[in-house]
Short mmCIF file of C-alpha atoms in Angstrom, two decimals:
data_model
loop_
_atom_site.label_atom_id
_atom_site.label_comp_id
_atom_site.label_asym_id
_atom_site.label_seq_id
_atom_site.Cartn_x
_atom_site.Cartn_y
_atom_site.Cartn_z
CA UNK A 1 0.00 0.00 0.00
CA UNK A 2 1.33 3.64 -1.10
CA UNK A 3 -0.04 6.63 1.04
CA UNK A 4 0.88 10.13 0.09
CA UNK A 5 -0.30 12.85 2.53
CA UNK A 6 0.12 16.46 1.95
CA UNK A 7 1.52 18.40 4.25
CA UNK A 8 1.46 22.00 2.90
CA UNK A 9 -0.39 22.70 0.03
CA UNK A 10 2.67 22.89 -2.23
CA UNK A 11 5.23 20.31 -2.31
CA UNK A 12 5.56 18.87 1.20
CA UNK A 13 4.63 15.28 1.41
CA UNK A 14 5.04 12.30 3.82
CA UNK A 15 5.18 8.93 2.17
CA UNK A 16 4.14 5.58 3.41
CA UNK A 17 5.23 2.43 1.65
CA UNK A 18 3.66 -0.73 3.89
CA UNK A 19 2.75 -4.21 2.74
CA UNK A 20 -0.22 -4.95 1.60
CA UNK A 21 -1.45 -6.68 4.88
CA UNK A 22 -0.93 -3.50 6.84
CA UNK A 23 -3.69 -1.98 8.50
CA UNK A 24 -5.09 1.56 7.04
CA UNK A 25 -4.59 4.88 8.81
CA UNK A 26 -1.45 6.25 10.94
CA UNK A 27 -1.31 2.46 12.18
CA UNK A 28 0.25 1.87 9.11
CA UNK A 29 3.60 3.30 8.86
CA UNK A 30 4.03 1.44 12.14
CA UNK A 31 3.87 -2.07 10.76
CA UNK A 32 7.19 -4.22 9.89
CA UNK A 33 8.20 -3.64 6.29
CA UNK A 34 6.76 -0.26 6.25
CA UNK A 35 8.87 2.63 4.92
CA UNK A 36 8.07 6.23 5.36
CA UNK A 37 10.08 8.84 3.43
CA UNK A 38 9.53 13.02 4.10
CA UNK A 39 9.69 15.11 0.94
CA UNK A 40 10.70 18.52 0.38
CA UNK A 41 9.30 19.57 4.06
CA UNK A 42 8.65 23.49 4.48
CA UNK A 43 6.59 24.22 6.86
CA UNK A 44 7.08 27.62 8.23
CA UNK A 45 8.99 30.85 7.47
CA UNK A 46 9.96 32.15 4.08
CA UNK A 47 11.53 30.61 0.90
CA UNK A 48 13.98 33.47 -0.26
CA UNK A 49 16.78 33.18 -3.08
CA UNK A 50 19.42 35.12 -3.44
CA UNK A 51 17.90 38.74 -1.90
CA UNK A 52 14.13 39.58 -0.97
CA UNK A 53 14.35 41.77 -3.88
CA UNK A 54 14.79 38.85 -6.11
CA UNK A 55 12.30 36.59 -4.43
CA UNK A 56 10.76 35.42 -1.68
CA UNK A 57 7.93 33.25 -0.80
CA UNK A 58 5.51 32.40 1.71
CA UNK A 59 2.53 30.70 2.28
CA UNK A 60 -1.05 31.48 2.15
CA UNK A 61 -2.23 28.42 3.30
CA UNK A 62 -1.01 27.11 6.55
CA UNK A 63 0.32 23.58 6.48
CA UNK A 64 -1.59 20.76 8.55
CA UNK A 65 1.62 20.88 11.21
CA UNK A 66 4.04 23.35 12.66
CA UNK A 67 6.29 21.02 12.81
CA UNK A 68 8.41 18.45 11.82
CA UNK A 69 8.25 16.99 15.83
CA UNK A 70 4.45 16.59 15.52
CA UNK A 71 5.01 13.97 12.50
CA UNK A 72 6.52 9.94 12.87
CA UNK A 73 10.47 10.32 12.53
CA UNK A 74 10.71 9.19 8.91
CA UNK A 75 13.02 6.22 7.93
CA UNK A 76 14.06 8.71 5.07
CA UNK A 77 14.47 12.50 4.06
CA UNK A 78 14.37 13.02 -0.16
CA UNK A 79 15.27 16.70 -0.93
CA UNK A 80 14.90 17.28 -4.57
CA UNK A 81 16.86 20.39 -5.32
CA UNK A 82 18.96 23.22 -3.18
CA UNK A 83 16.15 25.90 -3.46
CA UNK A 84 14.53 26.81 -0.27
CA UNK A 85 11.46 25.70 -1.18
CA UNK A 86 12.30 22.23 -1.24
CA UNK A 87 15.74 22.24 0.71
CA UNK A 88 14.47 24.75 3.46
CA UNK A 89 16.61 25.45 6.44
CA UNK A 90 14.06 26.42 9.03
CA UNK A 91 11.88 23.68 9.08
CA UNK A 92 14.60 20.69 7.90
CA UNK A 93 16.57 22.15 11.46
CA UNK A 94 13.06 20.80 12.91
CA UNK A 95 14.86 17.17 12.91
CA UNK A 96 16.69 16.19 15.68
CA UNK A 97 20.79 16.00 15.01
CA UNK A 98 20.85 12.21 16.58
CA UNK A 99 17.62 11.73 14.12
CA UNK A 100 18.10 8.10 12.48
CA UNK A 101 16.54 9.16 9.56
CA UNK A 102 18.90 9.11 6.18
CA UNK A 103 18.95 12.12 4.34
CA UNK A 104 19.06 11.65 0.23
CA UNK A 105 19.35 14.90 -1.56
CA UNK A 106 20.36 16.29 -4.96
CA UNK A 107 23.68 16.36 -5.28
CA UNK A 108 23.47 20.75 -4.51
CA UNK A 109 21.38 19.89 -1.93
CA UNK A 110 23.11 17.90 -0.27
CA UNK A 111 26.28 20.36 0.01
CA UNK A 112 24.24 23.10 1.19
CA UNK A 113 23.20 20.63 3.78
CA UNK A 114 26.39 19.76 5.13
CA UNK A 115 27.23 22.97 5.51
CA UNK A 116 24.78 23.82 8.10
CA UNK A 117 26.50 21.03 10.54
CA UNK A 118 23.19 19.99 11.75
CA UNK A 119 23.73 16.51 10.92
CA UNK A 120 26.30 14.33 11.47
CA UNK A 121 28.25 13.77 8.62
CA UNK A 122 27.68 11.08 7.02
CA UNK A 123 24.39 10.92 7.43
CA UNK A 124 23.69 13.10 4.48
CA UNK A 125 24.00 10.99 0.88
CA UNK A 126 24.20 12.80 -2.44
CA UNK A 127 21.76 10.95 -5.42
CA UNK A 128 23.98 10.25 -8.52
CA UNK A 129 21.99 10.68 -11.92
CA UNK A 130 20.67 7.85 -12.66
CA UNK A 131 22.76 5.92 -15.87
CA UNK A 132 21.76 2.47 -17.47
CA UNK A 133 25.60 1.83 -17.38
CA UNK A 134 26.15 2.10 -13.78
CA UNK A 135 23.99 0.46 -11.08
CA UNK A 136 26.04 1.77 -8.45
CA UNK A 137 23.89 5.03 -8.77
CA UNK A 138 20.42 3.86 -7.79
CA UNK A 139 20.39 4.17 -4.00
CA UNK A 140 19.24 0.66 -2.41
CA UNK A 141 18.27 -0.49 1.16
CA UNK A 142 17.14 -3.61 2.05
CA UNK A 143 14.12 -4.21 4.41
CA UNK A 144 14.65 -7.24 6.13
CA UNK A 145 11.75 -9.47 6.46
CA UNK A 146 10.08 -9.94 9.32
CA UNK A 147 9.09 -13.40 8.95
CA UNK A 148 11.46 -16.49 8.76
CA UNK A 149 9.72 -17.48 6.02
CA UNK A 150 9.58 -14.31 4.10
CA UNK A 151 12.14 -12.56 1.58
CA UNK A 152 13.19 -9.21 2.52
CA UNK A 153 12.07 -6.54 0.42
CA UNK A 154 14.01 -3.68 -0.85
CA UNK A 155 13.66 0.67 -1.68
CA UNK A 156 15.08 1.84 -4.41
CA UNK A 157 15.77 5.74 -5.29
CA UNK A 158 17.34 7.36 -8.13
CA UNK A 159 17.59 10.89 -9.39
CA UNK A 160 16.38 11.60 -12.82
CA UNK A 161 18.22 14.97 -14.44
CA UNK A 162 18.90 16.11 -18.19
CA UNK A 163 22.09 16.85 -18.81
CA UNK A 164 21.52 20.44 -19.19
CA UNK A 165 18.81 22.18 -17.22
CA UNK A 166 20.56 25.85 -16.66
CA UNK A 167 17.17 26.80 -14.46
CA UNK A 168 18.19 23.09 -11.95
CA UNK A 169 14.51 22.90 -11.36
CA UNK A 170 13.56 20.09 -13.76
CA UNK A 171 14.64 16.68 -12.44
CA UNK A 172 12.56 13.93 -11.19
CA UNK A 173 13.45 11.51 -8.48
CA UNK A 174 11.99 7.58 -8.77
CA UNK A 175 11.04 5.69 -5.88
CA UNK A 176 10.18 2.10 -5.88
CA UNK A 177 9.15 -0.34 -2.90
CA UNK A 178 8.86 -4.12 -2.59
CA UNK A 179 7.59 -5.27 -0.02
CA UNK A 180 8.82 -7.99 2.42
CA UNK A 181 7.15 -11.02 2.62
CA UNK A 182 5.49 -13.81 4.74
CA UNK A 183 3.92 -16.42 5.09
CA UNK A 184 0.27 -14.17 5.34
CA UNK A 185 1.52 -12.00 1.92
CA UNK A 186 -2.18 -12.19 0.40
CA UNK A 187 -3.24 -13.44 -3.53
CA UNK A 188 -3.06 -10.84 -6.17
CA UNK A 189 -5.40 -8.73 -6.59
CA UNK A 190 -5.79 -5.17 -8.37
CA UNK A 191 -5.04 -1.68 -7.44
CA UNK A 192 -7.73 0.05 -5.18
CA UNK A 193 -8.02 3.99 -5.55
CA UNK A 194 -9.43 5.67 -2.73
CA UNK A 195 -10.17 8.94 -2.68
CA UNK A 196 -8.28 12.09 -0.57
CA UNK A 197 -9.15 11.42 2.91
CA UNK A 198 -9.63 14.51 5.15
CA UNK A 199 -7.20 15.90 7.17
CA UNK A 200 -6.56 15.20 10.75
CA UNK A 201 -6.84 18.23 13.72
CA UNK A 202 -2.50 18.48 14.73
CA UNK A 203 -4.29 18.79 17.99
CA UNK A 204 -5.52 15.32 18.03
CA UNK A 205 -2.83 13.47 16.16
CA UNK A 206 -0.70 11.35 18.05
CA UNK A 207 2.92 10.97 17.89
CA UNK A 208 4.33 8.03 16.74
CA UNK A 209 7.59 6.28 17.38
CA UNK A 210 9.89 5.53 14.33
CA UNK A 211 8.41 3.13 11.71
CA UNK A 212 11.49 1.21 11.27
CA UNK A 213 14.13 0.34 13.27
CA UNK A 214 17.01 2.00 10.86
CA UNK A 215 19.84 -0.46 12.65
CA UNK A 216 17.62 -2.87 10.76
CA UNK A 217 17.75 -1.76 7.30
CA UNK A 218 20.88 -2.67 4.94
CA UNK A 219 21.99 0.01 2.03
CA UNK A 220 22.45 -2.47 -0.66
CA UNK A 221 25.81 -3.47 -2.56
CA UNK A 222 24.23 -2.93 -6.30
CA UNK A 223 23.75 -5.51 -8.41
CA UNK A 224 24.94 -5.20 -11.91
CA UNK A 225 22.34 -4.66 -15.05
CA UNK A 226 21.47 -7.99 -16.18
CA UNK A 227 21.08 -6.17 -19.81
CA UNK A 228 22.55 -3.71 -21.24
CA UNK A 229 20.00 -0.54 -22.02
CA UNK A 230 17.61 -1.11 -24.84
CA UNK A 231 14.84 1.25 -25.28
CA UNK A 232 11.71 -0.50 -25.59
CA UNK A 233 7.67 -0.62 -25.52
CA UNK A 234 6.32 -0.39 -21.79
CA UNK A 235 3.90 -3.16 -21.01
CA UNK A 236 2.46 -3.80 -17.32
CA UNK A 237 2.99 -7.19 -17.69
CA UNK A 238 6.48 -6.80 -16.29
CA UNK A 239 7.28 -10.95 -15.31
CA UNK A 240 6.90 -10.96 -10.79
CA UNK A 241 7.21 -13.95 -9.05
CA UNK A 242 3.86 -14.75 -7.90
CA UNK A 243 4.47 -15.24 -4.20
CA UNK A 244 5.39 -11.25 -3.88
CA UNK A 245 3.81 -8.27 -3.93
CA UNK A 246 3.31 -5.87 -6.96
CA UNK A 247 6.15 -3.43 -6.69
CA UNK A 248 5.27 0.02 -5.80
CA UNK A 249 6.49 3.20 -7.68
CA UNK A 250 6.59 6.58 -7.42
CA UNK A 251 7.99 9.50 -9.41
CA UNK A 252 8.50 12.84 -7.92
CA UNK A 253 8.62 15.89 -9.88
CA UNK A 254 7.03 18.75 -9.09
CA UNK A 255 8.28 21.42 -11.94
CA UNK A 256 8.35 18.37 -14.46
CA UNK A 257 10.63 16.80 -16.67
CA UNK A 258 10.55 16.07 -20.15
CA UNK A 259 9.74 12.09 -21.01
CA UNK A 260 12.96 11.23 -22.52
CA UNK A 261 15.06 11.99 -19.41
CA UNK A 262 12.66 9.14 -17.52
CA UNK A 263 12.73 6.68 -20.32
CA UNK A 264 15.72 5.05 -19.68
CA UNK A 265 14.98 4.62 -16.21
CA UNK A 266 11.69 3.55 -16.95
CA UNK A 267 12.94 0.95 -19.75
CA UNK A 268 15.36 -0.91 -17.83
CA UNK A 269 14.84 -0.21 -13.97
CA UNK A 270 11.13 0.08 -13.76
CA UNK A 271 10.91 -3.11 -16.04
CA UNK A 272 14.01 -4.60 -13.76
CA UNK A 273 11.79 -3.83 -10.62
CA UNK A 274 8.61 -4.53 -12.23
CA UNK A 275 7.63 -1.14 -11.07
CA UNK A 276 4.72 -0.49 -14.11
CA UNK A 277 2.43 0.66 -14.13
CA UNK A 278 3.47 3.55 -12.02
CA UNK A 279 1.75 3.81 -8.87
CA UNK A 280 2.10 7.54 -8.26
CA UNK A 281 2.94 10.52 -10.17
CA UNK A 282 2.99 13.60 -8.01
CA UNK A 283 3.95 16.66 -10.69
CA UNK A 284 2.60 20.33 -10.53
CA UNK A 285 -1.17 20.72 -12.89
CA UNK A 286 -0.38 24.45 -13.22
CA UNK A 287 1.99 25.61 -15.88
CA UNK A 288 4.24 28.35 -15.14
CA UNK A 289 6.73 30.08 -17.67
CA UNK A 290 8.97 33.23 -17.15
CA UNK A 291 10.68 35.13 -19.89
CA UNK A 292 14.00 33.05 -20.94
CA UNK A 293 16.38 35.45 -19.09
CA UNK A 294 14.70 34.32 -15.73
CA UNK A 295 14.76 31.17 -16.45
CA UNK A 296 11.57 30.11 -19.18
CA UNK A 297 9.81 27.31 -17.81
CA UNK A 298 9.36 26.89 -14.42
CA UNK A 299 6.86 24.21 -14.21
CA UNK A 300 5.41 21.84 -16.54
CA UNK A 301 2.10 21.62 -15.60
CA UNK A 302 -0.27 19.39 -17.53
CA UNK A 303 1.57 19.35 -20.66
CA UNK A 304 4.43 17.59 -19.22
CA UNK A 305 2.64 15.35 -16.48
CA UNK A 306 0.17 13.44 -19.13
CA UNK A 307 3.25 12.36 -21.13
CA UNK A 308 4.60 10.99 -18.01
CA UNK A 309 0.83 9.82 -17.10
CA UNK A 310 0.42 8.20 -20.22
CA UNK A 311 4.04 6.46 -21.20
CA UNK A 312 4.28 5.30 -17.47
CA UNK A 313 0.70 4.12 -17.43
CA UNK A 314 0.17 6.14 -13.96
CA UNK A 315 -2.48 4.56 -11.93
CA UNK A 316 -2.53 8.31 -9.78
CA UNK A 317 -1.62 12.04 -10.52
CA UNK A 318 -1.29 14.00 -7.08
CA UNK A 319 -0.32 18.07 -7.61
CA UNK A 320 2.85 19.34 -6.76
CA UNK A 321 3.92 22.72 -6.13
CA UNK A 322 0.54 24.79 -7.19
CA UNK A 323 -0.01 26.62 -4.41
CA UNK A 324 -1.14 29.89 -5.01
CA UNK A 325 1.51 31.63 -2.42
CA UNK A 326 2.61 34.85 -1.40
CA UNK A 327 5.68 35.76 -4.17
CA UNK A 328 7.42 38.78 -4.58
CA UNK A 329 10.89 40.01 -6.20
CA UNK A 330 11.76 41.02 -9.22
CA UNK A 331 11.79 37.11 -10.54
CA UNK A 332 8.35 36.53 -10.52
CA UNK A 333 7.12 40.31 -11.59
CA UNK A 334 6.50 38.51 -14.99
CA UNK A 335 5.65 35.02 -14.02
CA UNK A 336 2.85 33.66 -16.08
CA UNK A 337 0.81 31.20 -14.75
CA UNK A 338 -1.96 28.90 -16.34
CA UNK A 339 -3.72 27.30 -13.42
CA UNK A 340 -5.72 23.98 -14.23
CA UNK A 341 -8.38 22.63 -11.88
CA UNK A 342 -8.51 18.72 -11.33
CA UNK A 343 -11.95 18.38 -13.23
CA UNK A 344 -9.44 20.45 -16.30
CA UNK A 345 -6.87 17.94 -15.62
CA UNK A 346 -9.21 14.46 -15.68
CA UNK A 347 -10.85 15.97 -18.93
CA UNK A 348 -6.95 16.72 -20.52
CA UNK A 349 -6.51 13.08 -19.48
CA UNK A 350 -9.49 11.40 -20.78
CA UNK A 351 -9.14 12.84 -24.28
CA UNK A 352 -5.94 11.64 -24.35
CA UNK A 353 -6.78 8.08 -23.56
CA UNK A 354 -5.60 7.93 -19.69
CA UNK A 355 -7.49 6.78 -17.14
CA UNK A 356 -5.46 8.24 -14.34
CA UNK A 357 -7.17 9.09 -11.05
CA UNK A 358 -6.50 12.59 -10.56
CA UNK A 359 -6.45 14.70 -7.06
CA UNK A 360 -5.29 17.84 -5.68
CA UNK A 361 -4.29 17.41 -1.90
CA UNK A 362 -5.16 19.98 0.95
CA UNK A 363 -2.82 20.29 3.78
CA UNK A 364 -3.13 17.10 6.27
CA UNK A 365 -5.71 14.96 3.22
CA UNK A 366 -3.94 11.70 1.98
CA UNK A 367 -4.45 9.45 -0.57
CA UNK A 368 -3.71 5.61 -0.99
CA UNK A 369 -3.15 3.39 -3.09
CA UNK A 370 -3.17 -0.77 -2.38
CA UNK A 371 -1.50 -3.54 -4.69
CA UNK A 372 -1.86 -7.02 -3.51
CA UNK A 373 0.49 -10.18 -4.18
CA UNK A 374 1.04 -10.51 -7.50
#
């Protein structure tokens, strides 16, 4: 099962991987094999780059925590890029320095995070762009099983980046989970949709212990390609052995990326992983664009997400980065922005052919998404 709960209402999220027996709700990121992972947290204070006169940000809409203490300590941290409204100081501080959590960040981010000494070094990991040619770069930890029966399962991460993007907004990172198994790992089945579930009061949430005991999980030696890369046809009938679950998959890119920069990640590990259909998309629905000398696009939108949607197969679309916040500075005095709504966004789809279910998160709603044995 794949939970994604939004904890601002731009690009803060809290991800749950859990097997498929797990029980719903907060329950779940409690139960062996589950995996949580914190995205891009900002919850408070400003997002400024370079000078307020060239831009700072804010939010309009308050997140569904204050902070970072209120939340389960996540197994994992995934920081996307070095701006501060993904890699934001403030609120990223909010973790404890003895915090067993491992921190994977872009390679920029994760230099601007060392240099705050807030974490012990060595706890920090910069993501290597992904390459068909060298396995070593996918990020891998092993999640023991917790029966002696069962096979351990495994999380994978890798960062998906053109080789030029002079803006360093548009990358993606891919996430996929396999579950541990036992002897009570269920039949296969198909994947439920549910729809966003409302948020809970920070009053009344409870909070939790650590989902996984990180002395417990293994970062992987990687295993070499089996095949060299050859680009071809996506199919979800990817071969899994029929006494584990359906792997989960996620791909994370809230200003977009162009197709071609996932397809050979999508060709060989996805297929590897048997990762498709993709479980989760979580991209931005709005398009914005400044002029080329501040940097042209800034995010995708629709245009770039169905591609994704559609080559990928995505069971679920969840909106990234479209809140409407407070921005100011001369960067975004000519920002233009085409905002779509999700009814726009499911009627995009459906002439295209994609039967994606499509939602737009408020701060502290979460979706999920179950996948049985296969």
């Amino acid at each position: 099962m794949l939970t994604v709960k939004a904890l601002n209402a731009d690009t803060s999220f809290l991800v749950t991987f859990s097997p498929s027996i797990a029980p719903q709700g907060p329950a779940a990121s409690q139960f062996p094999g589950s995996f949580t992972i914190l995205i891009d947290p900002w919850l408070v204070g400003s997002a400024q780059i370079l000078s307020a006169k060239f831009s700072i940000s804010q939010h309009k809409t308050q997140a569904c925590v204050s902070s970072l203490a209120e939340l389960p300590e996540p197994d994992m941290v995934l920081i996307s890029q070095d701006k501060p409204d993904h890699c934001h100081e403030e609120t990223l501080k909010q973790l404890p320095p003895n915090s067993g959590a491992i921190i994977l960040a872009a390679p920029a981010a994760a230099k601007k995070i060392r240099k705050w000494n807030h974490f012990p070094k060595g706890s920090v990991h910069a993501l290597k762009p992904f390459s068909t040619n060298d396995d070593s770069r996918v990020f891998r930890l092993e999640i023991p099983s917790f029966s002696s029966n069962g096979l351990p399962g495994e999380v994978t991460v890798s960062l998906l980046c053109p080789k030029r993007d002079l803006s360093g907004l548009h990358n993606a990172i891919g996430v996929t989970y396999r579950a541990p198994t036992t002897v009570l790992s269920p039949a296969r089945t198909t994947y439920i949709e549910l729809p966003p579930t409302p948020p809970l009061s920070p009053t009344h949430s409870p909070v939790l212990g650590r989902t996984t005991s990180m002395a417990s999980l293994t970062i992987s030696n990687p295993l070499p390609l089996s095949t060299p890369y050859n680009p071809r046809p996506l199919t979800p009938n990817s071969a899994t052995p029929l006494d584990r679950e359906r792997t989960l998959s996620l791909i994370y890119s809230p200003h977009g990326v162009s197709y071609p920069v996932l397809e050979p990640y999508a060709s060989t590990h996805m297929v590897q992983q048997s990762a498709l259909p993709l479980t989760a998309l979580l991209h931005s629905f709005d398009r914005v664009d400044n002029p080329w000398y501040l940097g042209g696009n800034i995010a995708a939108g629709v245009p770039g997400g169905s591609e994704i949607a559609r080559q990928l197969m995505a069971r679920c679309w969840v909106g990234a980065h479209d809140e409407e916040k407070d921005n100011r500075g001369v960067s975004v005095m000519k920002l233009k922005v085409k905002r779509m709504e999700v009814e726009e966004v499911k009627h995009s789809l459906e002439e295209k052919g994609i039967s994606a279910h499509v939602a737009r998160l408020q701060p502290g709603e979460e979706m999920r998404m179950r996948s049985d044995a296969c």
